[in-house]
XYZ file of C-alpha atoms in Angstrom:
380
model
C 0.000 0.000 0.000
C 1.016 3.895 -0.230
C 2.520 5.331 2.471
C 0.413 8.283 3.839
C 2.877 9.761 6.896
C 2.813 13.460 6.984
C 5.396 15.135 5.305
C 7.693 18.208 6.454
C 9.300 20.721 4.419
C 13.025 20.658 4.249
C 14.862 23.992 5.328
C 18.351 24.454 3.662
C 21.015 25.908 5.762
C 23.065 27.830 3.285
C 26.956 27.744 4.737
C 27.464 31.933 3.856
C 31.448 30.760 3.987
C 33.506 31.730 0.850
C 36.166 29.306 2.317
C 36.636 25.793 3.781
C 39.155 24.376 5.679
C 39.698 20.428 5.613
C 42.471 18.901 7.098
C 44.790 16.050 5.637
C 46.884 14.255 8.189
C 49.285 11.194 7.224
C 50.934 8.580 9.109
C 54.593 8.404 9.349
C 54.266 4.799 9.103
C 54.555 2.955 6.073
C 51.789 0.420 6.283
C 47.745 0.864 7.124
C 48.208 -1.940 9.183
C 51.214 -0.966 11.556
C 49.340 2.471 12.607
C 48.301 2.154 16.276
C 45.195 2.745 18.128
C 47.146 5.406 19.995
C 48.244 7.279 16.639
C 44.923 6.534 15.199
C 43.609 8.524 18.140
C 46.146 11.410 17.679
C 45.494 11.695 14.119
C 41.530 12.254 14.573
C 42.507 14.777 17.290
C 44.524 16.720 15.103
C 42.591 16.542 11.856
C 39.441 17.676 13.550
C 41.502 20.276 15.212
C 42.824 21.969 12.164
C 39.673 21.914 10.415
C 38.022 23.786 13.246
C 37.198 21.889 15.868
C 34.089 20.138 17.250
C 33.180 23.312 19.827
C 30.589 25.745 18.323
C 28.574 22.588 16.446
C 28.486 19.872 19.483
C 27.362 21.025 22.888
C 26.404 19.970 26.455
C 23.172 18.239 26.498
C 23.047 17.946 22.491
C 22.308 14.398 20.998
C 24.945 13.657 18.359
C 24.615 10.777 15.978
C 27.709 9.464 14.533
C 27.102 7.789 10.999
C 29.985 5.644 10.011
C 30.467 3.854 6.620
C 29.530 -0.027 7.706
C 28.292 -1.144 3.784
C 29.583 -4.593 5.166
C 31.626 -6.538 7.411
C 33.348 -9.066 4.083
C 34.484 -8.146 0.500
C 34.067 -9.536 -2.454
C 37.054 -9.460 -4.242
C 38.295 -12.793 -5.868
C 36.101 -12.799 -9.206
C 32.569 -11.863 -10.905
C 30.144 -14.276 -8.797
C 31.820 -13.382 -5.557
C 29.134 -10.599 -4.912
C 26.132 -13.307 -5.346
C 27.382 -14.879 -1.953
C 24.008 -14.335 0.422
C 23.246 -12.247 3.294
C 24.526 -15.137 6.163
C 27.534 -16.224 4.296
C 30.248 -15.023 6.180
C 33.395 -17.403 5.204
C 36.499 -16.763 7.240
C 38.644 -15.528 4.506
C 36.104 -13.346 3.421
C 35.801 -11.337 6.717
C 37.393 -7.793 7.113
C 39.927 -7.044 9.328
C 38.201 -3.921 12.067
C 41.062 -2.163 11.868
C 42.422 -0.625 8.306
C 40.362 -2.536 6.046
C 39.622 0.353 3.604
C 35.798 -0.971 2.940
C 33.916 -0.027 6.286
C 34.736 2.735 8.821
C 37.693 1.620 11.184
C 35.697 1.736 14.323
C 39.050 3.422 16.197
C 38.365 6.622 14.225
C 34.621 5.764 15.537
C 36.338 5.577 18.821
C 38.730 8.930 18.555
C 35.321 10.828 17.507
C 33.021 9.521 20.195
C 35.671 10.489 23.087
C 35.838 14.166 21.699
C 32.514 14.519 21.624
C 31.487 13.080 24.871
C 34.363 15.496 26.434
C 32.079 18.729 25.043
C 28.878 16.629 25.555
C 29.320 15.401 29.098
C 25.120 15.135 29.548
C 23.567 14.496 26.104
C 23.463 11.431 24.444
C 25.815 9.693 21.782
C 24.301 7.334 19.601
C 25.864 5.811 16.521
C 23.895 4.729 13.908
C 24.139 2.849 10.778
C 22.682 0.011 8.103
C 24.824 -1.766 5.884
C 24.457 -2.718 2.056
C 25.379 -6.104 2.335
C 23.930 -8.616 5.175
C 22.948 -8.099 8.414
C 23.958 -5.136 10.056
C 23.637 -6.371 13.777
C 25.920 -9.193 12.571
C 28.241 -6.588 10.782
C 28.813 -4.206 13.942
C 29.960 -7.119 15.870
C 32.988 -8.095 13.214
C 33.811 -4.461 13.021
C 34.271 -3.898 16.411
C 31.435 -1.524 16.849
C 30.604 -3.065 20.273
C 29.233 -1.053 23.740
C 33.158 -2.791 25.061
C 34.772 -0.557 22.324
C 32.633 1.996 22.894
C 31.725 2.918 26.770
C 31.536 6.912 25.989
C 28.534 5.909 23.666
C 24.380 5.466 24.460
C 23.212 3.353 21.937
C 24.481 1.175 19.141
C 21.744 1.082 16.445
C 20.773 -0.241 12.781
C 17.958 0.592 10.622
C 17.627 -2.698 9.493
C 14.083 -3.102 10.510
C 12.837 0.348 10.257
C 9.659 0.676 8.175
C 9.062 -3.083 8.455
C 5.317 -2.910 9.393
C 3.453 -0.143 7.915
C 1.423 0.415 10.857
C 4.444 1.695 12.409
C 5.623 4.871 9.858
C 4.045 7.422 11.897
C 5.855 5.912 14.869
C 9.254 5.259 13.268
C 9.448 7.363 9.930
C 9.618 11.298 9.324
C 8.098 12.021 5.673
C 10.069 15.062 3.648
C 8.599 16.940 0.833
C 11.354 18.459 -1.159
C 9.124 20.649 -3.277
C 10.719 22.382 -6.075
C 14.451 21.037 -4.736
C 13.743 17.695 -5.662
C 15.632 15.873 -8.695
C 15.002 12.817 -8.806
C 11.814 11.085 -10.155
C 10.564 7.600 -8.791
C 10.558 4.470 -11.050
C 8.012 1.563 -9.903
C 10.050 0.254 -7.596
C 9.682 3.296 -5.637
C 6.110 4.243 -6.278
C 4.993 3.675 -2.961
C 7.021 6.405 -1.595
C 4.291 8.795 -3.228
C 7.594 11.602 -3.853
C 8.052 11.973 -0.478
C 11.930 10.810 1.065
C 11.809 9.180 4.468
C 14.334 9.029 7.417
C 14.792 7.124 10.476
C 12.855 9.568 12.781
C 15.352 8.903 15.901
C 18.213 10.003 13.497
C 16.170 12.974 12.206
C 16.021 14.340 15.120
C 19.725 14.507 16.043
C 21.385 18.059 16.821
C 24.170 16.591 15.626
C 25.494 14.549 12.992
C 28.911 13.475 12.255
C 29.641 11.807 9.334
C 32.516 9.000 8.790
C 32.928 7.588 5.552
C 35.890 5.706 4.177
C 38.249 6.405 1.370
C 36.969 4.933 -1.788
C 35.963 5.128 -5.602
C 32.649 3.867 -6.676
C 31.845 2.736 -9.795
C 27.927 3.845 -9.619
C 29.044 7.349 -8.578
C 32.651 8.303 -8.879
C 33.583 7.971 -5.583
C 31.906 7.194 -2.055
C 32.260 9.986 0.442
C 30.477 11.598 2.963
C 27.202 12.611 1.045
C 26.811 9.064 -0.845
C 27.311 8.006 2.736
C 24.387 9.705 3.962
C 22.130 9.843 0.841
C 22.478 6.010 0.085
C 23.488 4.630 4.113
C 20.524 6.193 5.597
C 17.703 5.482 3.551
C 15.468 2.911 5.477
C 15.962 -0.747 3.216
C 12.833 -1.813 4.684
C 11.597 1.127 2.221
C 13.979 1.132 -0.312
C 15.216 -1.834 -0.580
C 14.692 -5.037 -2.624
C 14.280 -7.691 -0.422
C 17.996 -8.869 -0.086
C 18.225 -9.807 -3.532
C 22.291 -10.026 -4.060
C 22.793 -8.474 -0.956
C 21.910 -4.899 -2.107
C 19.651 -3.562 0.363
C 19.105 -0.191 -1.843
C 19.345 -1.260 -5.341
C 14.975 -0.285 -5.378
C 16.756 3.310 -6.117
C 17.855 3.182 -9.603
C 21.534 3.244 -9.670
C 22.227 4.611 -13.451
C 24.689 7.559 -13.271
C 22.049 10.329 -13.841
C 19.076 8.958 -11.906
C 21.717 8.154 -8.285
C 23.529 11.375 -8.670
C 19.926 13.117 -8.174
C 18.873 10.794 -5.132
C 21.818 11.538 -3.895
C 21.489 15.400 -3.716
C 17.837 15.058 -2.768
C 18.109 12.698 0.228
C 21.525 14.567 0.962
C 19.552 17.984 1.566
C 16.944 16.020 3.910
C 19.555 16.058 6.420
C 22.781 17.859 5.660
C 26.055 16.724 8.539
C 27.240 19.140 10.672
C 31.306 17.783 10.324
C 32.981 14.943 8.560
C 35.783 12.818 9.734
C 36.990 10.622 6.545
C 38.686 6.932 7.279
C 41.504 7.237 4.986
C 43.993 5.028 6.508
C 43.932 2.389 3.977
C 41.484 3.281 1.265
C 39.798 1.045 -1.439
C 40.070 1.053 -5.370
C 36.951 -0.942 -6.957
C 34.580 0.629 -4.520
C 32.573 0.169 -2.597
C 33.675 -3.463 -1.429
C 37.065 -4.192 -3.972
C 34.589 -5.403 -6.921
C 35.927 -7.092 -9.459
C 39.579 -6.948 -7.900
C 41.190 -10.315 -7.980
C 42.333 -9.942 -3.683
C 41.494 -7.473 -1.117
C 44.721 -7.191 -1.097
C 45.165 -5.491 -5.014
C 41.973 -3.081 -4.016
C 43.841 -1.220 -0.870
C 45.518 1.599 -1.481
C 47.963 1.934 1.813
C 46.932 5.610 1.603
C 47.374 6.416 5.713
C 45.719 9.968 5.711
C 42.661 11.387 7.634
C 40.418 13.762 6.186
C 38.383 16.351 8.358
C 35.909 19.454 8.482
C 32.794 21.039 8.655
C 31.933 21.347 4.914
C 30.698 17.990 3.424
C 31.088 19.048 -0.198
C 34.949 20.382 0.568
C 35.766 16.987 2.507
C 34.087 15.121 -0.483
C 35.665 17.833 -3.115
C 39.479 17.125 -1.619
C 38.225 13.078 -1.472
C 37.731 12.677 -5.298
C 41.125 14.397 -5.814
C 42.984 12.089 -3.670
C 40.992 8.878 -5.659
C 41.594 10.062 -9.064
C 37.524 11.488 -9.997
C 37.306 14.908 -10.990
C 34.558 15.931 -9.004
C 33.328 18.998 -10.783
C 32.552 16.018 -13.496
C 30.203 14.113 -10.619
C 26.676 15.785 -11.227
C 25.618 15.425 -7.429
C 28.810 17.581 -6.243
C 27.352 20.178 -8.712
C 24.078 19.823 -7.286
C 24.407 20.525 -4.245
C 27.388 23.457 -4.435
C 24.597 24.554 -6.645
C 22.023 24.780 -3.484
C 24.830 26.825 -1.466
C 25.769 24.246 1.106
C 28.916 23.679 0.739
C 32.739 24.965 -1.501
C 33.829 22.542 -4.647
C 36.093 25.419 -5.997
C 39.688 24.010 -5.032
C 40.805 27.103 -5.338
C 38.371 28.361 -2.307
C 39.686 24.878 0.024
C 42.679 25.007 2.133
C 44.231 21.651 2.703
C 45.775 21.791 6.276
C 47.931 19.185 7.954
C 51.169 17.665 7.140
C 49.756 15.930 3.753
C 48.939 17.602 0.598
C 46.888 16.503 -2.109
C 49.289 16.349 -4.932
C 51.974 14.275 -3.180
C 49.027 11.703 -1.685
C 46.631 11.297 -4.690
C 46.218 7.683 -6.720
C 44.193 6.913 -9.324
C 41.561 4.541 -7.872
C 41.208 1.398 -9.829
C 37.511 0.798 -10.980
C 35.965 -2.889 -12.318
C 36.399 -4.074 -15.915
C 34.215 -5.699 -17.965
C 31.099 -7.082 -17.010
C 31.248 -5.234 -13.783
C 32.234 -1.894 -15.685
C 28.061 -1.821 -17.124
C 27.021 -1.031 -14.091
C 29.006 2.233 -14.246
C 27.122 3.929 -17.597
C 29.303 7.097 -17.134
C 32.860 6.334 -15.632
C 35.003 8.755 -13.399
């Protein structure tokens, strides 16, 4: 049946900054894997430091939601049919590694971000908040270390998994946002139930605060996967637009042709705009999201050992698709939204702060060949 929840009118918060400051840290070390919880911990500290700090967006008593990048807890690297695998097959060799996998948020930086906030937010709550692409998402937090023993400073560890699930629930558990004339995109059948309205997790909604981790990578629907994708795609309720686990692709009822994502992604983007981004770039993934079509894990990480930070989304995700290889003035969603005036893509109006820059740290991302490479209409 439709869906009939009462919808809300979004309200835009124009940034008014003709600058943006993101912050590029790199390990001295020279392997992903041999950087320490301790220096993972530093580097957070001082990335979010240069690019601002967390004072003056989180306060005491505020409820912050921190939205890592947890599309799943295994790859599938190692040839065509290894993405067919289904949603409880979690073979050994398969499995992730928590800590510098490049694929899902390395729950440390997680970690780093949750004990700054909780040291300006001594008496509001902390919740972190997430559904993945692939599987279970329960089941995925668990691998990934995103446990309440990793994560004392935090309230609640929750999924969307099941949000949306019975319809009599949608008043209870959805919000229902009218774009009006902002909106892009236009539903196919799959989505016809939605009625043009986007819908959100209403707990997550309602955050003061939301901080944004994604994870280095390309992507070969949309250029690269950064902090809107992770957002526009990672919080959209599967119960709603999903497809019933088919493959493991617990969005794929939103079109995901070049032209028709890159205008959900602006639209359910601007539902919710982040108020700071912290970007897991200690290892970093060509083939993204999850090292398709890459013979190993192994040949898909990048050994990039950087953090990205700051309070513009579009300059993180601007500074992102430089260090990857994508030209993001070429990536219709980046134009989009700088478009709406939320955010700086003029590289020439970003300062890159730390002890990195972009031209001695950028790759070119590898992306899937043929037959993979069809589902990518308009390469990077």
């Amino acid at each position: 049946g439709s869906i009939t929840s009462a919808s809300n009118i979004i309200r835009i918060q124009k940034t008014n900054e003709e600058y943006a400051n993101v912050a590029l840290i790199k390990s001295s070390k020279e392997k992903a894997a041999d950087i320490t919880d301790d220096e993972v911990r530093s580097m957070v500290r001082e990335a979010v430091k240069l690019a601002g700090g967390l004072e003056g967006i989180v306060h005491d008593g505020d409820f912050v939601v921190l939205k890592p990048n947890m599309i799943a807890a295994k790859h599938v690297a190692g040839g065509l049919f290894a993405m067919m695998s289904d949603r409880d097959n979690y073979v050994e060799e398969k499995l992730l590694n928590p800590r510098a996998n490049g694929i899902a948020t390395d729950f440390r930086i997680a970690r780093a971000v949750a004990e700054m906030v909780r040291e300006i937010n001594p008496s509001g709550k902390i919740y972190i908040m997430e559904t993945s692409g692939w599987g279970n998402t329960e089941h995925n937090m668990e691998i990934l270390g995103y446990t309440y023993e990793n994560f004392p400073m935090v309230d609640k560890i929750l999924n969307f998994d099941h949000i949306g699930e019975d319809p009599a629930k949608y008043e209870e558990e959805l919000v229902a946002i009218d774009l009006g004339d902002k909106k892009l995109f236009q539903e196919e059948r799959s989505l016809a139930h939605t009625n043009g309205l986007y819908f959100m997790d209403k707990v997550y909604y309602s955050a003061d605060v939301v901080i944004d981790l994604p994870v280095l990578k390309n992507h070969m629907n949309a250029g690269f996967s950064g902090a809107i994708k992770n957002v526009a795609i990672g919080v959209a309720p599967v119960r709603i637009y999903g497809n019933g686990g088919m493959l493991d692709l617990n969005r794929m009822a939103i079109n995901h042709g070049w032209n028709t994502l890159n205008r959900w992604i602006h639209d359910f983007y601007l539902v919710k705009p982040v108020n700071f981004v912290v970007t897991d770039g200690l290892q970093g993934t060509s083939y993204g999201p999850v090292a398709m079509g890459a013979s190993s894990l192994e040949e898909a990480q990048e050994n990039m050992r950087l953090i990205l930070a700051g309070k513009d989304a579009l300059a993180v995700d601007t500074i992102h698709a430089y260090l990857v290889g994508v030209d993001p003035q070429k990536v219709d969603y980046v134009n989009y939204l700088s478009k709406e005036g939320i955010g700086i893509t003029d590289p020439a109006k970003i300062n890159v702060l730390g002890n990195a820059t972009v031209g001695d740290s950028k790759k070119k991302f590898k992306l899937a060949g043929f037959p993979l490479s069809l589902m990518s209409p308009e390469p990077a």
